[in-house]
């Protein structure tokens, strides 16, 4: 006994679709767009407040802002197999200032206030993405991972009085690691926002379906360029020409040519080609 379920068959049969492939020019244009956006958005990256704790107590780091920003030497938007995209910001510098406040316990509980300085030199950020679709079949860019690949990020405190040198000497590595993670999150969130606003929004505008008549009209209306007559050869002619060039003359042909050269009239030797 066989049971036929139409819904199962409909799900098994794939829907017709058109595969779109981005060429090199698209990625070059996308890289130019991303470079312009980074140039504008880079100095305006918002860094959220955070809290960092030590054995002696916890401090809150707030009012962070980018005081200076050197643009990346290279900004690229490129394919990354399989079926992914890579945005890279290569070799940029920044200097961040902020405030800290909290309390630490030495012998007694002491309130602390000061300034935080974070510097980044030769930083490179890589963001990996792919294209997914929503439940409404709307394509969008999804960020898979984003991290700081290379570069130096260092943090230090100032204006803490007698505790300044002690904190910098004892907790500089921990503060630098914490600042690196905070800046990585802020930069990657900014990259994600840029891709959603300027790239995913354009993917939304792609038509969900295309009528066959529209495709035919588009193909027929495309400009056609006539090639020069000397720039076109039939494949068979090319093959025959190459075969003739590669084949040496036979021995009988060489003998006939030599005999023709020996025959002459009035003592003048004439070279006659016999095919």
PDB file of N, CA and C in Angstrom, residues 34-114:
ATOM      1  N   UNK A  34      33.344  50.900   1.926  1.00  0.00           N
ATOM      2  CA  UNK A  34      33.709  50.628   3.320  1.00  0.00           C
ATOM      3  C   UNK A  34      34.818  51.568   3.783  1.00  0.00           C
ATOM      4  N   UNK A  35      35.782  51.848   2.909  1.00  0.00           N
ATOM      5  CA  UNK A  35      36.869  52.760   3.280  1.00  0.00           C
ATOM      6  C   UNK A  35      36.333  54.152   3.601  1.00  0.00           C
ATOM      7  N   UNK A  36      35.388  54.630   2.806  1.00  0.00           N
ATOM      8  CA  UNK A  36      34.795  55.935   3.088  1.00  0.00           C
ATOM      9  C   UNK A  36      34.005  55.953   4.381  1.00  0.00           C
ATOM     10  N   UNK A  37      33.279  54.861   4.646  1.00  0.00           N
ATOM     11  CA  UNK A  37      32.508  54.787   5.892  1.00  0.00           C
ATOM     12  C   UNK A  37      33.421  54.715   7.111  1.00  0.00           C
ATOM     13  N   UNK A  38      34.510  53.957   7.001  1.00  0.00           N
ATOM     14  CA  UNK A  38      35.450  53.856   8.122  1.00  0.00           C
ATOM     15  C   UNK A  38      36.121  55.204   8.376  1.00  0.00           C
ATOM     16  N   UNK A  39      36.430  55.909   7.314  1.00  0.00           N
ATOM     17  CA  UNK A  39      37.055  57.226   7.476  1.00  0.00           C
ATOM     18  C   UNK A  39      36.150  58.176   8.253  1.00  0.00           C
ATOM     19  N   UNK A  40      34.837  58.053   8.036  1.00  0.00           N
ATOM     20  CA  UNK A  40      33.895  58.930   8.739  1.00  0.00           C
ATOM     21  C   UNK A  40      33.540  58.394  10.122  1.00  0.00           C
ATOM     22  N   UNK A  41      33.305  57.085  10.219  1.00  0.00           N
ATOM     23  CA  UNK A  41      32.819  56.503  11.468  1.00  0.00           C
ATOM     24  C   UNK A  41      33.937  56.198  12.461  1.00  0.00           C
ATOM     25  N   UNK A  42      35.164  55.991  11.978  1.00  0.00           N
ATOM     26  CA  UNK A  42      36.248  55.591  12.868  1.00  0.00           C
ATOM     27  C   UNK A  42      36.457  56.516  14.051  1.00  0.00           C
ATOM     28  N   UNK A  43      36.634  57.816  13.825  1.00  0.00           N
ATOM     29  CA  UNK A  43      36.847  58.710  14.978  1.00  0.00           C
ATOM     30  C   UNK A  43      35.619  58.865  15.861  1.00  0.00           C
ATOM     31  N   UNK A  44      34.463  58.368  15.432  1.00  0.00           N
ATOM     32  CA  UNK A  44      33.218  58.541  16.183  1.00  0.00           C
ATOM     33  C   UNK A  44      32.736  57.246  16.841  1.00  0.00           C
ATOM     34  N   UNK A  45      33.589  56.255  16.934  1.00  0.00           N
ATOM     35  CA  UNK A  45      33.203  54.991  17.563  1.00  0.00           C
ATOM     36  C   UNK A  45      32.868  55.238  19.032  1.00  0.00           C
ATOM     37  N   UNK A  46      31.738  54.709  19.447  1.00  0.00           N
ATOM     38  CA  UNK A  46      31.308  54.849  20.838  1.00  0.00           C
ATOM     39  C   UNK A  46      31.770  53.633  21.636  1.00  0.00           C
ATOM     40  N   UNK A  47      32.494  53.899  22.706  1.00  0.00           N
ATOM     41  CA  UNK A  47      33.024  52.833  23.558  1.00  0.00           C
ATOM     42  C   UNK A  47      32.205  52.806  24.843  1.00  0.00           C
ATOM     43  N   UNK A  48      31.538  51.711  25.146  1.00  0.00           N
ATOM     44  CA  UNK A  48      30.680  51.675  26.344  1.00  0.00           C
ATOM     45  C   UNK A  48      31.497  51.658  27.632  1.00  0.00           C
ATOM     46  N   UNK A  49      30.842  52.041  28.704  1.00  0.00           N
ATOM     47  CA  UNK A  49      31.477  51.988  30.019  1.00  0.00           C
ATOM     48  C   UNK A  49      31.622  50.541  30.471  1.00  0.00           C
ATOM     49  N   UNK A  50      32.558  50.314  31.359  1.00  0.00           N
ATOM     50  CA  UNK A  50      32.802  48.959  31.842  1.00  0.00           C
ATOM     51  C   UNK A  50      33.322  49.014  33.270  1.00  0.00           C
ATOM     52  N   UNK A  51      33.403  47.850  33.858  1.00  0.00           N
ATOM     53  CA  UNK A  51      33.921  47.724  35.217  1.00  0.00           C
ATOM     54  C   UNK A  51      35.015  46.677  35.236  1.00  0.00           C
ATOM     55  N   UNK A  52      36.075  46.983  35.941  1.00  0.00           N
ATOM     56  CA  UNK A  52      37.177  46.041  36.076  1.00  0.00           C
ATOM     57  C   UNK A  52      37.508  45.879  37.554  1.00  0.00           C
ATOM     58  N   UNK A  53      37.643  44.617  37.951  1.00  0.00           N
ATOM     59  CA  UNK A  53      37.877  44.311  39.354  1.00  0.00           C
ATOM     60  C   UNK A  53      39.268  43.728  39.563  1.00  0.00           C
ATOM     61  N   UNK A  54      39.840  44.058  40.691  1.00  0.00           N
ATOM     62  CA  UNK A  54      41.139  43.563  41.123  1.00  0.00           C
ATOM     63  C   UNK A  54      40.971  42.972  42.526  1.00  0.00           C
ATOM     64  N   UNK A  55      41.972  42.273  43.017  1.00  0.00           N
ATOM     65  CA  UNK A  55      41.857  41.751  44.393  1.00  0.00           C
ATOM     66  C   UNK A  55      41.610  42.836  45.437  1.00  0.00           C
ATOM     67  N   UNK A  56      42.078  44.049  45.154  1.00  0.00           N
ATOM     68  CA  UNK A  56      41.909  45.130  46.129  1.00  0.00           C
ATOM     69  C   UNK A  56      40.585  45.862  45.993  1.00  0.00           C
ATOM     70  N   UNK A  57      39.861  45.654  44.890  1.00  0.00           N
ATOM     71  CA  UNK A  57      38.602  46.357  44.707  1.00  0.00           C
ATOM     72  C   UNK A  57      38.246  46.471  43.236  1.00  0.00           C
ATOM     73  N   UNK A  58      37.188  47.213  42.942  1.00  0.00           N
ATOM     74  CA  UNK A  58      36.683  47.378  41.577  1.00  0.00           C
ATOM     75  C   UNK A  58      36.639  48.860  41.224  1.00  0.00           C
ATOM     76  N   UNK A  59      36.836  49.124  39.935  1.00  0.00           N
ATOM     77  CA  UNK A  59      36.753  50.495  39.426  1.00  0.00           C
ATOM     78  C   UNK A  59      35.846  50.497  38.199  1.00  0.00           C
ATOM     79  N   UNK A  60      35.174  51.611  37.995  1.00  0.00           N
ATOM     80  CA  UNK A  60      34.316  51.810  36.835  1.00  0.00           C
ATOM     81  C   UNK A  60      35.037  52.721  35.848  1.00  0.00           C
ATOM     82  N   UNK A  61      35.095  52.279  34.601  1.00  0.00           N
ATOM     83  CA  UNK A  61      35.741  53.052  33.535  1.00  0.00           C
ATOM     84  C   UNK A  61      34.636  53.624  32.658  1.00  0.00           C
ATOM     85  N   UNK A  62      34.603  54.923  32.513  1.00  0.00           N
ATOM     86  CA  UNK A  62      33.497  55.568  31.812  1.00  0.00           C
ATOM     87  C   UNK A  62      34.016  56.792  31.064  1.00  0.00           C
ATOM     88  N   UNK A  63      33.106  57.435  30.336  1.00  0.00           N
ATOM     89  CA  UNK A  63      33.416  58.651  29.565  1.00  0.00           C
ATOM     90  C   UNK A  63      34.568  58.424  28.595  1.00  0.00           C
ATOM     91  N   UNK A  64      34.563  57.270  27.947  1.00  0.00           N
ATOM     92  CA  UNK A  64      35.622  56.954  26.987  1.00  0.00           C
ATOM     93  C   UNK A  64      35.334  57.620  25.646  1.00  0.00           C
ATOM     94  N   UNK A  65      36.348  58.185  25.052  1.00  0.00           N
ATOM     95  CA  UNK A  65      36.210  58.823  23.740  1.00  0.00           C
ATOM     96  C   UNK A  65      37.533  58.721  22.999  1.00  0.00           C
ATOM     97  N   UNK A  66      37.442  58.706  21.678  1.00  0.00           N
ATOM     98  CA  UNK A  66      38.639  58.606  20.841  1.00  0.00           C
ATOM     99  C   UNK A  66      39.208  60.000  20.631  1.00  0.00           C
ATOM    100  N   UNK A  67      40.393  60.222  21.150  1.00  0.00           N
ATOM    101  CA  UNK A  67      41.040  61.528  21.026  1.00  0.00           C
ATOM    102  C   UNK A  67      41.721  61.694  19.676  1.00  0.00           C
ATOM    103  N   UNK A  68      42.288  60.624  19.143  1.00  0.00           N
ATOM    104  CA  UNK A  68      42.938  60.677  17.829  1.00  0.00           C
ATOM    105  C   UNK A  68      42.766  59.330  17.146  1.00  0.00           C
ATOM    106  N   UNK A  69      42.754  59.382  15.815  1.00  0.00           N
ATOM    107  CA  UNK A  69      42.524  58.165  15.035  1.00  0.00           C
ATOM    108  C   UNK A  69      43.261  58.298  13.716  1.00  0.00           C
ATOM    109  N   UNK A  70      44.177  57.383  13.450  1.00  0.00           N
ATOM    110  CA  UNK A  70      44.859  57.328  12.151  1.00  0.00           C
ATOM    111  C   UNK A  70      44.169  56.300  11.275  1.00  0.00           C
ATOM    112  N   UNK A  71      43.804  56.718  10.074  1.00  0.00           N
ATOM    113  CA  UNK A  71      43.039  55.857   9.180  1.00  0.00           C
ATOM    114  C   UNK A  71      43.836  54.610   8.791  1.00  0.00           C
ATOM    115  N   UNK A  72      43.149  53.511   8.527  1.00  0.00           N
ATOM    116  CA  UNK A  72      43.847  52.289   8.088  1.00  0.00           C
ATOM    117  C   UNK A  72      44.560  52.511   6.760  1.00  0.00           C
ATOM    118  N   UNK A  73      45.687  51.854   6.610  1.00  0.00           N
ATOM    119  CA  UNK A  73      46.400  51.942   5.336  1.00  0.00           C
ATOM    120  C   UNK A  73      45.663  51.188   4.237  1.00  0.00           C
ATOM    121  N   UNK A  74      44.938  50.131   4.602  1.00  0.00           N
ATOM    122  CA  UNK A  74      44.195  49.335   3.624  1.00  0.00           C
ATOM    123  C   UNK A  74      42.857  48.924   4.225  1.00  0.00           C
ATOM    124  N   UNK A  75      41.798  49.116   3.446  1.00  0.00           N
ATOM    125  CA  UNK A  75      40.457  48.641   3.812  1.00  0.00           C
ATOM    126  C   UNK A  75      39.961  47.783   2.660  1.00  0.00           C
ATOM    127  N   UNK A  76      39.626  46.540   2.936  1.00  0.00           N
ATOM    128  CA  UNK A  76      39.237  45.617   1.867  1.00  0.00           C
ATOM    129  C   UNK A  76      37.948  44.902   2.226  1.00  0.00           C
ATOM    130  N   UNK A  77      37.154  44.685   1.198  1.00  0.00           N
ATOM    131  CA  UNK A  77      35.949  43.854   1.268  1.00  0.00           C
ATOM    132  C   UNK A  77      36.132  42.789   0.198  1.00  0.00           C
ATOM    133  N   UNK A  78      36.363  41.555   0.594  1.00  0.00           N
ATOM    134  CA  UNK A  78      36.767  40.535  -0.357  1.00  0.00           C
ATOM    135  C   UNK A  78      36.093  39.205  -0.043  1.00  0.00           C
ATOM    136  N   UNK A  79      36.032  38.324  -1.040  1.00  0.00           N
ATOM    137  CA  UNK A  79      35.466  36.987  -0.783  1.00  0.00           C
ATOM    138  C   UNK A  79      36.416  36.149   0.047  1.00  0.00           C
ATOM    139  N   UNK A  80      35.821  35.272   0.835  1.00  0.00           N
ATOM    140  CA  UNK A  80      36.611  34.367   1.676  1.00  0.00           C
ATOM    141  C   UNK A  80      35.945  32.997   1.621  1.00  0.00           C
ATOM    142  N   UNK A  81      36.577  32.028   0.945  1.00  0.00           N
ATOM    143  CA  UNK A  81      35.931  30.724   0.773  1.00  0.00           C
ATOM    144  C   UNK A  81      35.793  29.991   2.100  1.00  0.00           C
ATOM    145  N   UNK A  82      34.729  29.167   2.216  1.00  0.00           N
ATOM    146  CA  UNK A  82      33.690  28.937   1.208  1.00  0.00           C
ATOM    147  C   UNK A  82      32.460  29.810   1.469  1.00  0.00           C
ATOM    148  N   UNK A  83      32.066  30.589   0.469  1.00  0.00           N
ATOM    149  CA  UNK A  83      30.825  31.362   0.482  1.00  0.00           C
ATOM    150  C   UNK A  83      30.755  32.343   1.652  1.00  0.00           C
ATOM    151  N   UNK A  84      31.860  32.993   1.935  1.00  0.00           N
ATOM    152  CA  UNK A  84      31.877  33.991   2.996  1.00  0.00           C
ATOM    153  C   UNK A  84      32.549  35.263   2.496  1.00  0.00           C
ATOM    154  N   UNK A  85      32.464  36.296   3.323  1.00  0.00           N
ATOM    155  CA  UNK A  85      33.054  37.583   2.995  1.00  0.00           C
ATOM    156  C   UNK A  85      33.960  38.012   4.141  1.00  0.00           C
ATOM    157  N   UNK A  86      34.953  38.804   3.793  1.00  0.00           N
ATOM    158  CA  UNK A  86      35.923  39.266   4.782  1.00  0.00           C
ATOM    159  C   UNK A  86      36.127  40.771   4.632  1.00  0.00           C
ATOM    160  N   UNK A  87      35.912  41.482   5.728  1.00  0.00           N
ATOM    161  CA  UNK A  87      36.212  42.909   5.796  1.00  0.00           C
ATOM    162  C   UNK A  87      37.439  43.072   6.680  1.00  0.00           C
ATOM    163  N   UNK A  88      38.462  43.714   6.140  1.00  0.00           N
ATOM    164  CA  UNK A  88      39.713  43.888   6.893  1.00  0.00           C
ATOM    165  C   UNK A  88      40.080  45.365   6.962  1.00  0.00           C
ATOM    166  N   UNK A  89      40.388  45.805   8.158  1.00  0.00           N
ATOM    167  CA  UNK A  89      40.937  47.135   8.398  1.00  0.00           C
ATOM    168  C   UNK A  89      42.377  46.925   8.852  1.00  0.00           C
ATOM    169  N   UNK A  90      43.314  47.301   8.008  1.00  0.00           N
ATOM    170  CA  UNK A  90      44.716  46.955   8.228  1.00  0.00           C
ATOM    171  C   UNK A  90      45.508  48.192   8.638  1.00  0.00           C
ATOM    172  N   UNK A  91      46.218  48.071   9.748  1.00  0.00           N
ATOM    173  CA  UNK A  91      47.215  49.046  10.197  1.00  0.00           C
ATOM    174  C   UNK A  91      46.597  50.421  10.462  1.00  0.00           C
ATOM    175  N   UNK A  92      45.903  50.551  11.595  1.00  0.00           N
ATOM    176  CA  UNK A  92      45.414  51.858  12.024  1.00  0.00           C
ATOM    177  C   UNK A  92      45.776  52.066  13.495  1.00  0.00           C
ATOM    178  N   UNK A  93      45.849  53.329  13.889  1.00  0.00           N
ATOM    179  CA  UNK A  93      46.207  53.713  15.257  1.00  0.00           C
ATOM    180  C   UNK A  93      45.061  54.494  15.887  1.00  0.00           C
ATOM    181  N   UNK A  94      45.016  54.481  17.214  1.00  0.00           N
ATOM    182  CA  UNK A  94      44.013  55.269  17.933  1.00  0.00           C
ATOM    183  C   UNK A  94      44.538  55.593  19.322  1.00  0.00           C
ATOM    184  N   UNK A  95      43.947  56.613  19.907  1.00  0.00           N
ATOM    185  CA  UNK A  95      44.271  57.001  21.280  1.00  0.00           C
ATOM    186  C   UNK A  95      42.967  57.358  21.973  1.00  0.00           C
ATOM    187  N   UNK A  96      42.680  56.667  23.081  1.00  0.00           N
ATOM    188  CA  UNK A  96      41.411  56.793  23.794  1.00  0.00           C
ATOM    189  C   UNK A  96      41.681  57.339  25.185  1.00  0.00           C
ATOM    190  N   UNK A  97      40.840  58.254  25.608  1.00  0.00           N
ATOM    191  CA  UNK A  97      40.913  58.782  26.973  1.00  0.00           C
ATOM    192  C   UNK A  97      39.597  58.516  27.685  1.00  0.00           C
ATOM    193  N   UNK A  98      39.664  58.351  28.991  1.00  0.00           N
ATOM    194  CA  UNK A  98      38.476  58.100  29.791  1.00  0.00           C
ATOM    195  C   UNK A  98      38.727  58.397  31.254  1.00  0.00           C
ATOM    196  N   UNK A  99      37.696  58.203  32.047  1.00  0.00           N
ATOM    197  CA  UNK A  99      37.763  58.449  33.478  1.00  0.00           C
ATOM    198  C   UNK A  99      37.492  57.146  34.228  1.00  0.00           C
ATOM    199  N   UNK A 100      38.068  57.045  35.417  1.00  0.00           N
ATOM    200  CA  UNK A 100      37.803  55.888  36.271  1.00  0.00           C
ATOM    201  C   UNK A 100      37.479  56.361  37.682  1.00  0.00           C
ATOM    202  N   UNK A 101      36.663  55.579  38.344  1.00  0.00           N
ATOM    203  CA  UNK A 101      36.291  55.863  39.732  1.00  0.00           C
ATOM    204  C   UNK A 101      35.934  54.556  40.402  1.00  0.00           C
ATOM    205  N   UNK A 102      36.148  54.481  41.689  1.00  0.00           N
ATOM    206  CA  UNK A 102      35.853  53.266  42.431  1.00  0.00           C
ATOM    207  C   UNK A 102      36.472  53.319  43.805  1.00  0.00           C
ATOM    208  N   UNK A 103      36.733  52.150  44.341  1.00  0.00           N
ATOM    209  CA  UNK A 103      37.330  52.077  45.674  1.00  0.00           C
ATOM    210  C   UNK A 103      38.201  50.837  45.763  1.00  0.00           C
ATOM    211  N   UNK A 104      39.273  50.941  46.504  1.00  0.00           N
ATOM    212  CA  UNK A 104      40.170  49.814  46.721  1.00  0.00           C
ATOM    213  C   UNK A 104      40.438  49.682  48.217  1.00  0.00           C
ATOM    214  N   UNK A 105      40.773  48.490  48.594  1.00  0.00           N
ATOM    215  CA  UNK A 105      41.027  48.217  50.014  1.00  0.00           C
ATOM    216  C   UNK A 105      42.505  47.912  50.198  1.00  0.00           C
ATOM    217  N   UNK A 106      43.202  48.791  50.870  1.00  0.00           N
ATOM    218  CA  UNK A 106      44.597  48.552  51.217  1.00  0.00           C
ATOM    219  C   UNK A 106      44.675  48.185  52.696  1.00  0.00           C
ATOM    220  N   UNK A 107      44.655  49.176  53.524  1.00  0.00           N
ATOM    221  CA  UNK A 107      44.489  48.946  54.962  1.00  0.00           C
ATOM    222  C   UNK A 107      43.072  49.317  55.356  1.00  0.00           C
ATOM    223  N   UNK A 108      42.607  50.363  54.705  1.00  0.00           N
ATOM    224  CA  UNK A 108      41.217  50.785  54.844  1.00  0.00           C
ATOM    225  C   UNK A 108      40.635  50.966  53.447  1.00  0.00           C
ATOM    226  N   UNK A 109      39.330  51.125  53.350  1.00  0.00           N
ATOM    227  CA  UNK A 109      38.668  51.343  52.069  1.00  0.00           C
ATOM    228  C   UNK A 109      38.954  52.766  51.604  1.00  0.00           C
ATOM    229  N   UNK A 110      39.544  52.886  50.419  1.00  0.00           N
ATOM    230  CA  UNK A 110      39.913  54.190  49.887  1.00  0.00           C
ATOM    231  C   UNK A 110      39.211  54.442  48.559  1.00  0.00           C
ATOM    232  N   UNK A 111      38.594  55.607  48.386  1.00  0.00           N
ATOM    233  CA  UNK A 111      38.039  55.956  47.080  1.00  0.00           C
ATOM    234  C   UNK A 111      39.165  56.364  46.133  1.00  0.00           C
ATOM    235  N   UNK A 112      39.019  55.996  44.881  1.00  0.00           N
ATOM    236  CA  UNK A 112      40.039  56.330  43.883  1.00  0.00           C
ATOM    237  C   UNK A 112      39.377  56.988  42.679  1.00  0.00           C
ATOM    238  N   UNK A 113      40.083  57.934  42.107  1.00  0.00           N
ATOM    239  CA  UNK A 113      39.653  58.619  40.895  1.00  0.00           C
ATOM    240  C   UNK A 113      40.886  58.819  40.024  1.00  0.00           C
ATOM    241  N   UNK A 114      40.675  58.867  38.738  1.00  0.00           N
ATOM    242  CA  UNK A 114      41.814  59.065  37.859  1.00  0.00           C
ATOM    243  C   UNK A 114      41.410  59.100  36.400  1.00  0.00           C
TER     244      UNK A 114
END
